[in-house]
Structure formats: C-alpha cells, structure tokens
PDB file of C-alpha atoms in Angstrom:
ATOM      1  CA  MET A  13      19.517 -39.235   3.104  1.00  0.00           C
ATOM      2  CA  ARG A  14      15.794 -38.053   1.945  1.00  0.00           C
ATOM      3  CA  ALA A  15      14.421 -37.854   5.981  1.00  0.00           C
ATOM      4  CA  GLU A  16      17.416 -35.669   6.584  1.00  0.00           C
ATOM      5  CA  LEU A  17      16.686 -33.704   3.797  1.00  0.00           C
ATOM      6  CA  GLY A  18      12.885 -33.230   4.765  1.00  0.00           C
ATOM      7  CA  PHE A  19      13.897 -32.780   8.407  1.00  0.00           C
ATOM      8  CA  VAL A  20      16.118 -29.852   7.189  1.00  0.00           C
ATOM      9  CA  ALA A  21      13.344 -28.183   5.398  1.00  0.00           C
ATOM     10  CA  THR A  22      10.899 -28.643   8.160  1.00  0.00           C
ATOM     11  CA  VAL A  23      13.566 -26.930  10.781  1.00  0.00           C
ATOM     12  CA  ASP A  24      14.080 -24.248   7.725  1.00  0.00           C
ATOM     13  CA  ALA A  25      10.392 -23.327   7.512  1.00  0.00           C
ATOM     14  CA  ASP A  26      10.021 -23.030  11.307  1.00  0.00           C
ATOM     15  CA  ALA A  27      12.843 -21.059  11.582  1.00  0.00           C
ATOM     16  CA  SER A  28      11.180 -18.834   8.890  1.00  0.00           C
ATOM     17  CA  GLU A  29       8.053 -18.658  10.334  1.00  0.00           C
ATOM     18  CA  GLU A  30       9.621 -17.823  13.723  1.00  0.00           C
ATOM     19  CA  ARG A  31      11.352 -14.661  11.797  1.00  0.00           C
ATOM     20  CA  GLU A  32       8.261 -13.742  10.529  1.00  0.00           C
ATOM     21  CA  ALA A  33       6.523 -13.247  13.914  1.00  0.00           C
ATOM     22  CA  ALA A  34       9.743 -11.612  15.408  1.00  0.00           C
ATOM     23  CA  GLY A  35       9.194  -9.041  12.543  1.00  0.00           C
ATOM     24  CA  ALA A  36      12.204  -9.762  10.160  1.00  0.00           C
ATOM     25  CA  VAL A  37       9.697 -10.256   7.607  1.00  0.00           C
ATOM     26  CA  PRO A  38       6.563  -7.791   6.849  1.00  0.00           C
ATOM     27  CA  THR A  39       3.440  -8.731   8.461  1.00  0.00           C
ATOM     28  CA  ALA A  40       0.215  -7.796   7.084  1.00  0.00           C
ATOM     29  CA  ARG A  41      -0.490  -5.091   9.895  1.00  0.00           C
ATOM     30  CA  GLN A  42       3.239  -3.267   8.673  1.00  0.00           C
ATOM     31  CA  GLY A  43       2.254  -3.168   5.031  1.00  0.00           C
ATOM     32  CA  VAL A  44      -1.589  -2.177   5.913  1.00  0.00           C
ATOM     33  CA  ALA A  45      -0.143   0.584   8.117  1.00  0.00           C
ATOM     34  CA  ALA A  46       2.396   1.473   5.291  1.00  0.00           C
ATOM     35  CA  VAL A  47      -0.215   1.595   2.335  1.00  0.00           C
ATOM     36  CA  ALA A  48      -2.765   3.534   5.082  1.00  0.00           C
ATOM     37  CA  ALA A  49      -0.372   5.905   5.959  1.00  0.00           C
ATOM     38  CA  THR A  50       1.053   6.874   2.436  1.00  0.00           C
ATOM     39  CA  SER A  51      -2.615   6.912   0.876  1.00  0.00           C
ATOM     40  CA  THR A  52      -3.719   9.199   3.696  1.00  0.00           C
ATOM     41  CA  LEU A  53      -0.652  11.767   2.902  1.00  0.00           C
ATOM     42  CA  ASP A  54      -1.507  11.478  -1.114  1.00  0.00           C
ATOM     43  CA  ALA A  55      -5.329  12.083  -0.173  1.00  0.00           C
ATOM     44  CA  ALA A  56      -4.498  15.181   2.632  1.00  0.00           C
ATOM     45  CA  SER A  57      -2.273  17.103  -0.039  1.00  0.00           C
ATOM     46  CA  THR A  58      -5.001  16.432  -2.231  1.00  0.00           C
ATOM     47  CA  VAL A  59      -7.308  18.090  -0.921  1.00  0.00           C
ATOM     48  CA  LEU A  60      -5.149  20.871   0.566  1.00  0.00           C
ATOM     49  CA  GLY A  61      -3.808  21.517  -2.929  1.00  0.00           C
ATOM     50  CA  LEU A  62      -7.208  21.541  -4.350  1.00  0.00           C
ATOM     51  CA  ALA A  63      -8.524  23.611  -1.640  1.00  0.00           C
ATOM     52  CA  LEU A  64      -5.156  26.495  -1.044  1.00  0.00           C
ATOM     53  CA  ALA A  65      -4.830  26.584  -4.649  1.00  0.00           C
ATOM     54  CA  PRO A  66      -7.006  27.719  -7.070  1.00  0.00           C
ATOM     55  CA  VAL A  67      -4.783  27.180 -10.297  1.00  0.00           C
ATOM     56  CA  LEU A  68      -4.305  23.471  -9.434  1.00  0.00           C
ATOM     57  CA  VAL A  69      -7.141  21.036 -10.876  1.00  0.00           C
ATOM     58  CA  GLU A  70      -7.132  17.270 -10.543  1.00  0.00           C
ATOM     59  CA  SER A  71      -5.234  15.574 -13.335  1.00  0.00           C
ATOM     60  CA  ASN A  72      -7.593  12.645 -13.233  1.00  0.00           C
ATOM     61  CA  PRO A  73     -10.584  12.760 -15.190  1.00  0.00           C
ATOM     62  CA  VAL A  74     -12.479  10.037 -13.573  1.00  0.00           C
ATOM     63  CA  ALA A  75     -11.554  11.802 -10.080  1.00  0.00           C
ATOM     64  CA  ARG A  76     -12.499  15.572 -11.305  1.00  0.00           C
ATOM     65  CA  ALA A  77     -15.925  13.911 -12.510  1.00  0.00           C
ATOM     66  CA  PHE A  78     -16.231  12.478  -8.787  1.00  0.00           C
ATOM     67  CA  PHE A  79     -15.083  15.663  -7.355  1.00  0.00           C
ATOM     68  CA  ALA A  80     -17.888  17.827  -9.598  1.00  0.00           C
ATOM     69  CA  THR A  81     -20.454  15.328  -8.373  1.00  0.00           C
ATOM     70  CA  HIS A  82     -19.709  14.109  -4.725  1.00  0.00           C
ATOM     71  CA  GLY A  83     -17.137  16.764  -3.337  1.00  0.00           C
ATOM     72  CA  VAL A  84     -13.302  16.576  -2.609  1.00  0.00           C
ATOM     73  CA  LEU A  85     -13.518  15.407   0.499  1.00  0.00           C
ATOM     74  CA  LEU A  86     -15.809  12.439   0.429  1.00  0.00           C
ATOM     75  CA  THR A  87     -14.345  11.322  -2.981  1.00  0.00           C
ATOM     76  CA  VAL A  88     -11.204  11.225  -1.621  1.00  0.00           C
ATOM     77  CA  ALA A  89     -11.956   9.584   1.524  1.00  0.00           C
ATOM     78  CA  VAL A  90     -13.863   6.817  -0.441  1.00  0.00           C
ATOM     79  CA  ALA A  91     -11.419   6.466  -2.942  1.00  0.00           C
ATOM     80  CA  SER A  92      -8.723   5.760  -0.125  1.00  0.00           C
ATOM     81  CA  VAL A  93     -10.872   3.423   1.532  1.00  0.00           C
ATOM     82  CA  VAL A  94     -11.145   1.495  -1.501  1.00  0.00           C
ATOM     83  CA  VAL A  95      -7.517   1.408  -2.542  1.00  0.00           C
ATOM     84  CA  VAL A  96      -6.047   0.514   0.803  1.00  0.00           C
ATOM     85  CA  SER A  97      -9.298  -2.310   0.958  1.00  0.00           C
ATOM     86  CA  THR A  98      -8.605  -3.324  -2.548  1.00  0.00           C
ATOM     87  CA  VAL A  99      -4.369  -3.792  -1.887  1.00  0.00           C
ATOM     88  CA  VAL A 100      -4.925  -5.730   1.389  1.00  0.00           C
ATOM     89  CA  ILE A 101      -7.375  -8.133   0.153  1.00  0.00           C
ATOM     90  CA  ALA A 102      -5.363  -8.855  -3.466  1.00  0.00           C
ATOM     91  CA  THR A 103      -2.485  -9.239  -1.470  1.00  0.00           C
ATOM     92  CA  GLU A 104      -3.446 -11.320   1.624  1.00  0.00           C
ATOM     93  CA  LEU A 105      -4.921 -13.527  -1.023  1.00  0.00           C
ATOM     94  CA  GLY A 106      -1.670 -13.850  -2.705  1.00  0.00           C
ATOM     95  CA  VAL A 107      -0.191 -14.814   0.336  1.00  0.00           C
ATOM     96  CA  TRP A 108      -3.124 -17.295   1.288  1.00  0.00           C
ATOM     97  CA  ALA A 109      -2.779 -18.604  -2.210  1.00  0.00           C
ATOM     98  CA  LEU A 110       1.171 -19.426  -2.064  1.00  0.00           C
ATOM     99  CA  ARG A 111       1.147 -20.721   1.107  1.00  0.00           C
ATOM    100  CA  GLU A 112      -1.957 -22.829   1.384  1.00  0.00           C
ATOM    101  CA  ARG A 113      -2.384 -23.748  -2.200  1.00  0.00           C
ATOM    102  CA  ALA A 114       0.714 -23.749  -4.004  1.00  0.00           C
ATOM    103  CA  GLY A 115       2.962 -24.719  -0.525  1.00  0.00           C
ATOM    104  CA  CYS A 116       5.674 -22.362  -0.953  1.00  0.00           C
ATOM    105  CA  GLY A 117       7.189 -21.357   2.399  1.00  0.00           C
ATOM    106  CA  PRO A 118       7.248 -18.252   4.169  1.00  0.00           C
ATOM    107  CA  SER A 119       9.472 -16.486   1.681  1.00  0.00           C
ATOM    108  CA  ALA A 120       6.702 -16.607  -1.093  1.00  0.00           C
ATOM    109  CA  GLY A 121       4.263 -14.834   1.415  1.00  0.00           C
ATOM    110  CA  ARG A 122       7.077 -12.084   2.148  1.00  0.00           C
ATOM    111  CA  THR A 123       8.124 -11.544  -1.254  1.00  0.00           C
ATOM    112  CA  VAL A 124       3.923 -11.108  -2.078  1.00  0.00           C
ATOM    113  CA  ARG A 125       3.925  -8.901   0.981  1.00  0.00           C
ATOM    114  CA  ILE A 126       6.752  -6.602  -0.114  1.00  0.00           C
ATOM    115  CA  VAL A 127       5.471  -5.795  -3.373  1.00  0.00           C
ATOM    116  CA  GLY A 128       1.752  -5.603  -2.620  1.00  0.00           C
ATOM    117  CA  TYR A 129       2.008  -3.262   0.012  1.00  0.00           C
ATOM    118  CA  GLY A 130       5.375  -1.790  -1.109  1.00  0.00           C
ATOM    119  CA  THR A 131       4.323  -0.630  -4.807  1.00  0.00           C
ATOM    120  CA  PRO A 132       1.162   0.945  -3.964  1.00  0.00           C
ATOM    121  CA  SER A 133       2.999   2.750  -1.118  1.00  0.00           C
ATOM    122  CA  VAL A 134       6.045   4.106  -2.985  1.00  0.00           C
ATOM    123  CA  VAL A 135       3.278   5.126  -5.615  1.00  0.00           C
ATOM    124  CA  SER A 136       1.152   7.104  -2.743  1.00  0.00           C
ATOM    125  CA  LEU A 137       4.441   8.596  -1.726  1.00  0.00           C
ATOM    126  CA  LEU A 138       5.555   9.691  -4.908  1.00  0.00           C
ATOM    127  CA  ALA A 139       1.962  11.211  -5.362  1.00  0.00           C
ATOM    128  CA  ALA A 140       2.086  13.040  -2.213  1.00  0.00           C
ATOM    129  CA  THR A 141       5.147  14.576  -2.906  1.00  0.00           C
ATOM    130  CA  ASN A 142       4.189  15.839  -5.990  1.00  0.00           C
ATOM    131  CA  ASN A 143       0.945  17.620  -4.501  1.00  0.00           C
ATOM    132  CA  VAL A 144       3.109  19.138  -1.847  1.00  0.00           C
ATOM    133  CA  VAL A 145       5.900  20.469  -4.610  1.00  0.00           C
ATOM    134  CA  LEU A 146       2.903  21.823  -6.460  1.00  0.00           C
ATOM    135  CA  LEU A 147       1.015  23.328  -3.346  1.00  0.00           C
ATOM    136  CA  VAL A 148       4.225  25.022  -2.650  1.00  0.00           C
ATOM    137  CA  GLU A 149       4.863  26.334  -5.857  1.00  0.00           C
ATOM    138  CA  HIS A 150       1.189  27.356  -6.206  1.00  0.00           C
ATOM    139  CA  THR A 151      -0.070  28.774  -2.851  1.00  0.00           C
ATOM    140  CA  PRO A 152      -0.083  32.571  -2.610  1.00  0.00           C
ATOM    141  CA  VAL A 153       2.122  33.525   0.764  1.00  0.00           C
ATOM    142  CA  ALA A 154       1.177  36.988   2.203  1.00  0.00           C
ATOM    143  CA  LEU A 155       4.197  38.320   3.628  1.00  0.00           C
TER     144      LEU A 155
END
C-alpha cells in the first residue's frame, strides 16, 4: 500500500512538472515579462506625466529627491531595473527554497510565482493607470 502511494505521488509530481513545462503554470520567464512590462508602463507614464503636466509632482519624497539630483529619466530607469531584479531574485529564491530545501512540489513554486510576480505587476499596473488618469486630467489640450 505504501509503495503504491509513493508511486502515485511520484506520478502526480511528474505530471505537475509536465504541466508546468507545458505552460499551465506561470514560468519565471512569464513572471519576469509581466513585472518588466508593468514596471515599464509605470515608468513611462511617470516620465510623461511629469514632462507634460507641470502641475503634477512626484508624491514619493525619496523619488522626488533623486529626480532633483539625477533627473527623472535616469532615476526611473534605474529604479525600474532595481525593482524588477529584486522581484526576480526574491521570487526565484523562494521557488528554489521551497522545491529544493523544503521538498515541496511544483504547486508551491506556482504559488510563489503567482504571488511573487503577480503582486508587483498589479501594483505597477495600478500606479500606471493612476498616472495616466492624472495625465489626462492635467495635460492642457490645444483645440
């Protein structure tokens, strides 16, 4: 009976790994693409908003200080690279730790990737949406 249960668990783990490889589970590449794309949207909408609508100011005082010292474009580009890199390193270390150290299966990796990549992607998308709304509201349009 135990041998059968062990065999079933092995088959289920193999099937889960095959589903992950087939794209049923978010991969690291998909997660990185999502975070990079939404971070780029946030960065672009920030740069455009600050350039096209002079009444808008950055609400983050740390970013505002870096903007004054290093410029908006450089600060936003560096911050985006740092954020994406940090998210990837933290998420993939989490996946590795659960799989290799804790012996968890692929579903644990899937959960870590969904949370690890999904949360910052949603936050960046919300920030970009807010930036675009502010830009539309505060950019003068000559008719």
